[in-house]
């Protein structure tokens, strides 16, 4: 043992050499125990002063501190100023990822996995589990601060980051427990998994925050685009242009584009949905109730205001024509009637466009008022 003193403390620059030394030593002890004649002999061997002294010679605290420092440093080096998701290569672009692709998420998962992989020693299991929870807390603080300081600039960026969080939570609560914890702690897998699930709850709150950012962006875009119905009067007022019963104004498509894109890219009818996708329950209980009512209400307000103003204009024009006694012959439809028909066609097109994503629109009293 005295001749082997160099194996008991980890070299600062190569802590994994210590891991190899202690693993080989304990493997040797296990092999030696198999040579003993009985369980009683094994017990006597393990309780002997020389056995205890040998195990105490290994500087486990120094090894843990060195590996902890290296692990945290590697993770911290990936935490850049902004959360930027890696662009999938052309070979994988058609298939959605099952694990995060953003460097900081990848580095954090690697750090967590190393706690129960290349760095792990049974004698330090409690410390490495505590370190894994510390890594999750540290990473959450950074992600939360990054979102606060540099919120995603687009709907796509918010949805991408939300998807990455979903993939990250799945990796922490499913992949690591199944691949690492079950192998090391088969009798404690449920308790340890529950601890990881609890540790990822703050990330779920970040997902909700991002979802509300997306809702706000989509509603703002839709309401602004629906405001373009103000272009309808210029088409029909005093122009003699008839209404085409097949036509709708382009503002409706532009208003619905982000919502329909959200559904086509992130909704999944599969139950349970793949990581990063929206389930039917999420779509029905959060996204549609949060998105459609404010859009419909804004559309109803804009339509009501426009028609009220245009009917008032028409009344003034009619009075002027009567006072000059040379008004045009009455038409089957007045200009404002044409605008009303056009708006009705636009509302029907909006309803038809939303039909594939859910029947919620059919039961909306605001949409019924529009029609």
CSV table of C-alpha atoms in Angstrom, one decimal:
chain,number,residue,atom,x,y,z
A,1,UNK,CA,0.0,0.0,0.0
A,2,UNK,CA,2.9,2.4,0.9
A,3,UNK,CA,4.4,1.8,-2.5
A,4,UNK,CA,1.1,2.6,-4.1
A,5,UNK,CA,0.6,6.0,-2.4
A,6,UNK,CA,0.5,7.8,-5.8
A,7,UNK,CA,-2.8,6.1,-6.7
A,8,UNK,CA,-4.8,7.4,-3.7
A,9,UNK,CA,-5.1,11.1,-4.7
A,10,UNK,CA,-6.4,12.3,-8.0
A,11,UNK,CA,-3.9,14.3,-10.2
A,12,UNK,CA,-5.5,17.8,-10.6
A,13,UNK,CA,-5.1,17.7,-14.4
A,14,UNK,CA,-6.3,14.1,-14.8
A,15,UNK,CA,-9.0,13.2,-12.2
A,16,UNK,CA,-10.2,10.3,-14.3
A,17,UNK,CA,-6.9,8.5,-13.6
A,18,UNK,CA,-8.1,8.4,-10.0
A,19,UNK,CA,-11.4,6.9,-11.1
A,20,UNK,CA,-9.5,4.1,-13.0
A,21,UNK,CA,-7.3,3.5,-9.9
A,22,UNK,CA,-10.1,3.2,-7.4
A,23,UNK,CA,-12.2,1.1,-9.9
A,24,UNK,CA,-9.3,-1.3,-10.4
A,25,UNK,CA,-8.6,-1.5,-6.7
A,26,UNK,CA,-12.3,-2.3,-5.8
A,27,UNK,CA,-12.5,-4.8,-8.7
A,28,UNK,CA,-9.4,-6.5,-7.2
A,29,UNK,CA,-11.0,-6.6,-3.8
A,30,UNK,CA,-14.2,-8.1,-5.3
A,31,UNK,CA,-12.1,-10.7,-7.1
A,32,UNK,CA,-10.2,-11.5,-3.9
A,33,UNK,CA,-13.5,-11.9,-2.0
A,34,UNK,CA,-14.7,-14.6,-4.5
A,35,UNK,CA,-11.6,-16.7,-3.5
A,36,UNK,CA,-12.7,-16.8,0.1
A,37,UNK,CA,-14.4,-19.9,1.3
A,38,UNK,CA,-17.6,-18.5,3.0
A,39,UNK,CA,-19.7,-15.4,3.5
A,40,UNK,CA,-18.4,-15.3,7.1
A,41,UNK,CA,-14.9,-15.0,5.8
A,42,UNK,CA,-15.9,-12.2,3.4
A,43,UNK,CA,-17.5,-10.3,6.4
A,44,UNK,CA,-14.3,-10.8,8.4
A,45,UNK,CA,-12.2,-9.6,5.5
A,46,UNK,CA,-14.3,-6.4,5.0
A,47,UNK,CA,-14.2,-5.6,8.7
A,48,UNK,CA,-10.4,-6.1,9.0
A,49,UNK,CA,-8.3,-2.9,9.8
A,50,UNK,CA,-6.3,-3.3,6.6
A,51,UNK,CA,-9.4,-3.4,4.4
A,52,UNK,CA,-10.8,-0.3,6.1
A,53,UNK,CA,-7.5,1.5,5.9
A,54,UNK,CA,-7.1,0.8,2.2
A,55,UNK,CA,-10.5,2.2,1.4
A,56,UNK,CA,-9.9,5.3,3.6
A,57,UNK,CA,-6.7,6.0,1.7
A,58,UNK,CA,-8.5,7.1,-1.4
A,59,UNK,CA,-9.1,10.8,-1.3
A,60,UNK,CA,-12.7,10.8,-2.5
A,61,UNK,CA,-13.4,14.4,-1.5
A,62,UNK,CA,-10.6,15.7,-3.6
A,63,UNK,CA,-11.8,13.6,-6.6
A,64,UNK,CA,-15.3,14.9,-6.2
A,65,UNK,CA,-14.3,18.5,-6.0
A,66,UNK,CA,-12.1,18.3,-9.0
A,67,UNK,CA,-14.7,16.5,-11.2
A,68,UNK,CA,-17.4,18.9,-9.9
A,69,UNK,CA,-15.3,21.9,-10.9
A,70,UNK,CA,-14.6,20.4,-14.4
A,71,UNK,CA,-18.2,19.5,-15.0
A,72,UNK,CA,-19.6,22.9,-14.0
A,73,UNK,CA,-16.9,24.6,-16.0
A,74,UNK,CA,-17.8,22.7,-19.2
A,75,UNK,CA,-21.4,23.5,-18.8
A,76,UNK,CA,-20.8,27.1,-18.0
A,77,UNK,CA,-18.6,27.5,-21.1
A,78,UNK,CA,-21.7,26.7,-23.2
A,79,UNK,CA,-23.9,29.3,-21.7
A,80,UNK,CA,-23.6,32.1,-24.2
A,81,UNK,CA,-25.4,35.4,-24.1
A,82,UNK,CA,-28.4,34.3,-26.1
A,83,UNK,CA,-30.3,31.0,-26.5
A,84,UNK,CA,-29.6,30.1,-30.1
A,85,UNK,CA,-30.9,26.8,-31.5
A,86,UNK,CA,-28.6,24.9,-33.9
A,87,UNK,CA,-30.0,24.6,-37.4
A,88,UNK,CA,-30.7,21.0,-38.4
A,89,UNK,CA,-28.6,19.6,-41.2
A,90,UNK,CA,-30.2,18.7,-44.4
A,91,UNK,CA,-30.1,15.1,-43.6
A,92,UNK,CA,-32.1,15.5,-40.5
A,93,UNK,CA,-34.3,18.4,-41.3
A,94,UNK,CA,-37.2,16.2,-42.4
A,95,UNK,CA,-37.3,14.3,-39.1
A,96,UNK,CA,-38.0,16.1,-35.9
A,97,UNK,CA,-35.2,15.9,-33.2
A,98,UNK,CA,-35.8,13.7,-30.2
A,99,UNK,CA,-33.2,15.5,-28.1
A,100,UNK,CA,-32.2,19.1,-27.8
A,101,UNK,CA,-29.9,20.6,-30.4
A,102,UNK,CA,-29.0,23.9,-28.8
A,103,UNK,CA,-25.4,23.7,-27.5
A,104,UNK,CA,-26.2,24.9,-24.0
A,105,UNK,CA,-29.0,22.2,-23.6
A,106,UNK,CA,-26.7,19.5,-25.1
A,107,UNK,CA,-23.9,20.5,-22.7
A,108,UNK,CA,-26.2,20.4,-19.7
A,109,UNK,CA,-27.5,17.0,-20.5
A,110,UNK,CA,-23.9,15.8,-21.0
A,111,UNK,CA,-23.0,17.2,-17.6
A,112,UNK,CA,-26.0,15.4,-16.0
A,113,UNK,CA,-25.1,12.1,-17.7
A,114,UNK,CA,-21.5,12.3,-16.6
A,115,UNK,CA,-22.6,12.4,-13.0
A,116,UNK,CA,-23.9,8.9,-13.4
A,117,UNK,CA,-21.4,7.8,-16.1
A,118,UNK,CA,-17.7,8.3,-16.5
A,119,UNK,CA,-17.4,10.2,-13.2
A,120,UNK,CA,-19.6,8.1,-11.1
A,121,UNK,CA,-18.3,6.2,-8.0
A,122,UNK,CA,-20.7,4.3,-5.8
A,123,UNK,CA,-19.1,5.8,-2.7
A,124,UNK,CA,-20.0,9.3,-4.0
A,125,UNK,CA,-23.5,8.5,-5.3
A,126,UNK,CA,-25.2,10.9,-2.9
A,127,UNK,CA,-22.8,13.7,-3.9
A,128,UNK,CA,-23.3,13.2,-7.6
A,129,UNK,CA,-27.0,13.1,-7.3
A,130,UNK,CA,-26.9,16.3,-5.3
A,131,UNK,CA,-24.6,17.8,-8.0
A,132,UNK,CA,-27.1,16.8,-10.7
A,133,UNK,CA,-29.9,18.7,-9.0
A,134,UNK,CA,-27.5,21.7,-8.6
A,135,UNK,CA,-26.7,21.6,-12.3
A,136,UNK,CA,-30.5,21.7,-13.1
A,137,UNK,CA,-31.0,24.6,-10.8
A,138,UNK,CA,-28.0,26.5,-12.2
A,139,UNK,CA,-29.1,25.9,-15.7
A,140,UNK,CA,-32.7,27.0,-15.0
A,141,UNK,CA,-31.4,30.3,-13.5
A,142,UNK,CA,-29.4,31.0,-16.6
A,143,UNK,CA,-32.2,30.1,-19.1
A,144,UNK,CA,-34.7,32.2,-17.1
A,145,UNK,CA,-32.4,35.2,-17.0
A,146,UNK,CA,-31.6,34.9,-20.7
A,147,UNK,CA,-35.3,34.9,-21.6
A,148,UNK,CA,-35.8,37.9,-19.4
A,149,UNK,CA,-32.9,39.9,-20.9
A,150,UNK,CA,-33.1,38.7,-24.5
A,151,UNK,CA,-36.6,37.4,-25.2
A,152,UNK,CA,-37.1,35.5,-28.5
A,153,UNK,CA,-37.5,38.0,-31.3
A,154,UNK,CA,-39.9,36.0,-33.4
A,155,UNK,CA,-42.8,33.5,-33.0
A,156,UNK,CA,-40.6,30.8,-34.6
A,157,UNK,CA,-37.8,31.5,-32.1
A,158,UNK,CA,-40.2,31.3,-29.1
A,159,UNK,CA,-41.7,28.0,-30.4
A,160,UNK,CA,-38.3,26.6,-31.1
A,161,UNK,CA,-37.0,27.4,-27.6
A,162,UNK,CA,-40.2,26.0,-26.1
A,163,UNK,CA,-39.7,22.8,-28.1
A,164,UNK,CA,-36.1,22.6,-26.9
A,165,UNK,CA,-37.3,22.9,-23.3
A,166,UNK,CA,-39.8,20.1,-23.9
A,167,UNK,CA,-37.0,17.9,-25.3
A,168,UNK,CA,-34.7,18.8,-22.4
A,169,UNK,CA,-37.4,17.9,-19.8
A,170,UNK,CA,-38.0,14.6,-21.5
A,171,UNK,CA,-34.3,13.8,-21.5
A,172,UNK,CA,-34.0,14.6,-17.8
A,173,UNK,CA,-37.1,12.8,-16.6
A,174,UNK,CA,-37.1,9.8,-19.0
A,175,UNK,CA,-33.9,9.3,-20.9
A,176,UNK,CA,-31.4,9.7,-18.0
A,177,UNK,CA,-33.5,7.7,-15.4
A,178,UNK,CA,-33.9,4.9,-17.9
A,179,UNK,CA,-30.4,4.7,-19.2
A,180,UNK,CA,-28.4,5.7,-16.1
A,181,UNK,CA,-30.3,5.7,-12.9
A,182,UNK,CA,-32.1,2.3,-13.4
A,183,UNK,CA,-28.7,0.7,-14.0
A,184,UNK,CA,-27.1,2.2,-10.9
A,185,UNK,CA,-30.1,2.3,-8.5
A,186,UNK,CA,-32.6,-0.3,-9.6
A,187,UNK,CA,-34.4,-0.3,-6.3
A,188,UNK,CA,-34.7,3.5,-6.0
A,189,UNK,CA,-35.6,4.4,-9.6
A,190,UNK,CA,-39.0,5.7,-8.8
A,191,UNK,CA,-37.9,8.0,-6.0
A,192,UNK,CA,-35.0,9.3,-8.0
A,193,UNK,CA,-37.1,9.9,-11.1
A,194,UNK,CA,-39.6,11.7,-9.0
A,195,UNK,CA,-36.9,14.0,-7.7
A,196,UNK,CA,-35.8,14.8,-11.3
A,197,UNK,CA,-39.4,15.4,-12.3
A,198,UNK,CA,-39.8,17.9,-9.4
A,199,UNK,CA,-36.5,19.6,-10.3
A,200,UNK,CA,-37.7,20.2,-13.9
A,201,UNK,CA,-41.0,21.9,-12.8
A,202,UNK,CA,-39.4,25.4,-13.1
A,203,UNK,CA,-38.6,24.6,-16.8
A,204,UNK,CA,-42.3,23.8,-17.4
A,205,UNK,CA,-43.1,27.3,-16.0
A,206,UNK,CA,-40.7,28.7,-18.6
A,207,UNK,CA,-42.5,26.8,-21.3
A,208,UNK,CA,-45.8,28.4,-20.1
A,209,UNK,CA,-44.1,31.8,-20.2
A,210,UNK,CA,-42.9,31.2,-23.8
A,211,UNK,CA,-46.4,30.0,-24.8
A,212,UNK,CA,-47.9,33.2,-23.6
A,213,UNK,CA,-45.3,35.2,-25.5
A,214,UNK,CA,-46.3,33.2,-28.6
A,215,UNK,CA,-50.0,33.8,-27.9
A,216,UNK,CA,-49.4,37.6,-27.6
A,217,UNK,CA,-47.5,37.7,-30.8
A,218,UNK,CA,-50.0,35.7,-32.8
A,219,UNK,CA,-52.9,37.7,-31.5
A,220,UNK,CA,-51.2,41.0,-32.2
A,221,UNK,CA,-50.3,40.0,-35.8
A,222,UNK,CA,-53.9,38.7,-36.4
A,223,UNK,CA,-55.5,41.8,-35.0
A,224,UNK,CA,-53.3,44.2,-36.9
A,225,UNK,CA,-53.9,42.3,-40.2
A,226,UNK,CA,-57.7,42.1,-39.6
A,227,UNK,CA,-57.6,45.9,-39.2
A,228,UNK,CA,-56.8,46.0,-43.0
A,229,UNK,CA,-60.5,45.4,-43.6
A,230,UNK,CA,-60.5,49.3,-43.7
A,231,UNK,CA,-59.4,48.8,-47.4
A,232,UNK,CA,-62.8,47.4,-48.3
A,233,UNK,CA,-64.6,50.8,-48.6
A,234,UNK,CA,-62.2,52.0,-51.2
A,235,UNK,CA,-63.1,49.1,-53.4
A,236,UNK,CA,-66.9,49.7,-53.3
A,237,UNK,CA,-67.7,53.3,-52.4
A,238,UNK,CA,-68.8,55.1,-55.6
A,239,UNK,CA,-66.9,52.7,-57.8
A,240,UNK,CA,-69.7,50.6,-59.2
A,241,UNK,CA,-67.6,47.4,-58.6
A,242,UNK,CA,-69.9,44.4,-58.0
A,243,UNK,CA,-69.3,41.9,-55.2
A,244,UNK,CA,-67.7,38.5,-56.3
A,245,UNK,CA,-69.3,35.8,-54.2
A,246,UNK,CA,-66.2,33.7,-54.5
A,247,UNK,CA,-63.7,36.3,-53.4
A,248,UNK,CA,-62.2,37.3,-50.1
A,249,UNK,CA,-59.8,40.0,-49.2
A,250,UNK,CA,-56.2,38.9,-48.5
A,251,UNK,CA,-56.1,40.3,-45.0
A,252,UNK,CA,-57.9,37.2,-43.7
A,253,UNK,CA,-55.2,34.8,-44.9
A,254,UNK,CA,-52.5,37.1,-43.6
A,255,UNK,CA,-54.2,37.3,-40.2
A,256,UNK,CA,-54.5,33.5,-39.8
A,257,UNK,CA,-51.1,32.6,-41.2
A,258,UNK,CA,-49.2,32.4,-37.9
A,259,UNK,CA,-52.0,30.5,-36.2
A,260,UNK,CA,-52.3,27.9,-39.0
A,261,UNK,CA,-48.5,27.6,-39.1
A,262,UNK,CA,-48.4,26.9,-35.4
A,263,UNK,CA,-50.9,24.1,-35.8
A,264,UNK,CA,-49.2,22.6,-38.9
A,265,UNK,CA,-45.7,22.6,-37.4
A,266,UNK,CA,-46.2,21.9,-33.7
A,267,UNK,CA,-49.5,20.1,-33.2
A,268,UNK,CA,-49.5,16.3,-33.1
A,269,UNK,CA,-52.7,14.1,-33.2
A,270,UNK,CA,-50.6,11.2,-31.7
A,271,UNK,CA,-51.2,10.4,-28.0
A,272,UNK,CA,-48.9,10.9,-26.3
A,273,UNK,CA,-47.3,13.4,-28.7
A,274,UNK,CA,-43.6,13.3,-29.5
A,275,UNK,CA,-41.4,15.5,-27.4
A,276,UNK,CA,-41.6,19.1,-28.4
A,277,UNK,CA,-45.1,18.7,-30.0
A,278,UNK,CA,-48.5,19.9,-28.8
A,279,UNK,CA,-51.0,17.4,-27.6
A,280,UNK,CA,-54.7,17.5,-28.5
A,281,UNK,CA,-55.4,18.4,-24.8
A,282,UNK,CA,-53.0,21.3,-24.9
A,283,UNK,CA,-54.4,22.5,-28.2
A,284,UNK,CA,-58.0,22.3,-26.9
A,285,UNK,CA,-57.6,23.6,-23.4
A,286,UNK,CA,-54.9,26.3,-23.8
A,287,UNK,CA,-54.0,27.4,-27.3
A,288,UNK,CA,-57.4,27.7,-29.0
A,289,UNK,CA,-59.1,29.3,-25.9
A,290,UNK,CA,-56.2,31.8,-25.6
A,291,UNK,CA,-55.9,32.6,-29.3
A,292,UNK,CA,-59.3,32.7,-30.9
A,293,UNK,CA,-61.5,34.8,-28.5
A,294,UNK,CA,-59.3,37.9,-28.6
A,295,UNK,CA,-58.9,37.6,-32.4
A,296,UNK,CA,-62.7,37.2,-32.9
A,297,UNK,CA,-63.5,40.1,-30.6
A,298,UNK,CA,-61.0,42.4,-32.3
A,299,UNK,CA,-62.5,41.4,-35.7
A,300,UNK,CA,-66.1,42.1,-34.4
A,301,UNK,CA,-65.1,45.5,-33.1
A,302,UNK,CA,-63.4,46.5,-36.3
A,303,UNK,CA,-66.3,45.3,-38.4
A,304,UNK,CA,-68.9,47.0,-36.3
A,305,UNK,CA,-67.0,50.3,-36.3
A,306,UNK,CA,-66.4,50.1,-40.1
A,307,UNK,CA,-70.0,49.4,-40.9
A,308,UNK,CA,-71.4,52.0,-38.6
A,309,UNK,CA,-69.1,54.6,-40.2
A,310,UNK,CA,-70.0,53.6,-43.7
A,311,UNK,CA,-73.7,53.5,-43.2
A,312,UNK,CA,-73.5,57.0,-41.7
A,313,UNK,CA,-71.5,58.1,-44.8
A,314,UNK,CA,-74.1,56.5,-47.1
A,315,UNK,CA,-76.9,58.4,-45.3
A,316,UNK,CA,-75.1,61.7,-45.9
A,317,UNK,CA,-74.5,60.9,-49.6
A,318,UNK,CA,-78.1,59.9,-50.1
A,319,UNK,CA,-79.4,63.2,-48.5
A,320,UNK,CA,-77.0,65.2,-50.7
A,321,UNK,CA,-78.3,63.4,-53.8
A,322,UNK,CA,-81.9,64.0,-52.9
A,323,UNK,CA,-81.3,67.7,-52.2
A,324,UNK,CA,-79.6,68.1,-55.7
A,325,UNK,CA,-82.4,66.0,-57.2
A,326,UNK,CA,-80.2,64.1,-59.5
A,327,UNK,CA,-79.3,61.0,-57.5
A,328,UNK,CA,-78.5,57.9,-59.4
A,329,UNK,CA,-81.2,55.3,-59.7
A,330,UNK,CA,-81.5,52.9,-56.8
A,331,UNK,CA,-79.4,49.8,-57.1
A,332,UNK,CA,-80.3,46.4,-55.7
A,333,UNK,CA,-77.3,46.8,-53.4
A,334,UNK,CA,-76.0,50.0,-52.0
A,335,UNK,CA,-72.2,50.5,-51.7
A,336,UNK,CA,-72.4,49.8,-47.9
A,337,UNK,CA,-74.5,46.7,-48.6
A,338,UNK,CA,-71.7,45.5,-50.9
A,339,UNK,CA,-69.2,46.1,-48.1
A,340,UNK,CA,-71.4,44.1,-45.7
A,341,UNK,CA,-71.6,41.2,-48.2
A,342,UNK,CA,-67.9,41.3,-48.6
A,343,UNK,CA,-67.3,41.2,-44.9
A,344,UNK,CA,-69.7,38.3,-44.6
A,345,UNK,CA,-67.7,36.4,-47.2
A,346,UNK,CA,-64.5,37.2,-45.4
A,347,UNK,CA,-65.9,35.9,-42.1
A,348,UNK,CA,-67.1,32.7,-43.8
A,349,UNK,CA,-63.6,32.2,-45.3
A,350,UNK,CA,-62.1,32.7,-41.8
A,351,UNK,CA,-64.5,30.2,-40.3
A,352,UNK,CA,-63.7,27.7,-43.1
A,353,UNK,CA,-60.0,28.2,-42.7
A,354,UNK,CA,-60.2,27.4,-39.0
A,355,UNK,CA,-62.4,24.4,-39.4
A,356,UNK,CA,-59.6,21.9,-39.9
A,357,UNK,CA,-57.8,22.8,-36.7
A,358,UNK,CA,-60.9,22.5,-34.4
A,359,UNK,CA,-64.6,22.9,-34.1
A,360,UNK,CA,-64.1,25.5,-31.3
A,361,UNK,CA,-64.8,28.3,-33.9
A,362,UNK,CA,-68.3,26.9,-34.5
A,363,UNK,CA,-69.3,27.3,-30.9
A,364,UNK,CA,-67.9,30.9,-30.5
A,365,UNK,CA,-70.6,33.5,-29.8
A,366,UNK,CA,-68.3,36.2,-31.1
A,367,UNK,CA,-67.9,34.5,-34.4
A,368,UNK,CA,-71.7,33.9,-34.6
A,369,UNK,CA,-72.2,37.7,-34.0
A,370,UNK,CA,-69.7,38.4,-36.8
A,371,UNK,CA,-71.7,36.1,-39.2
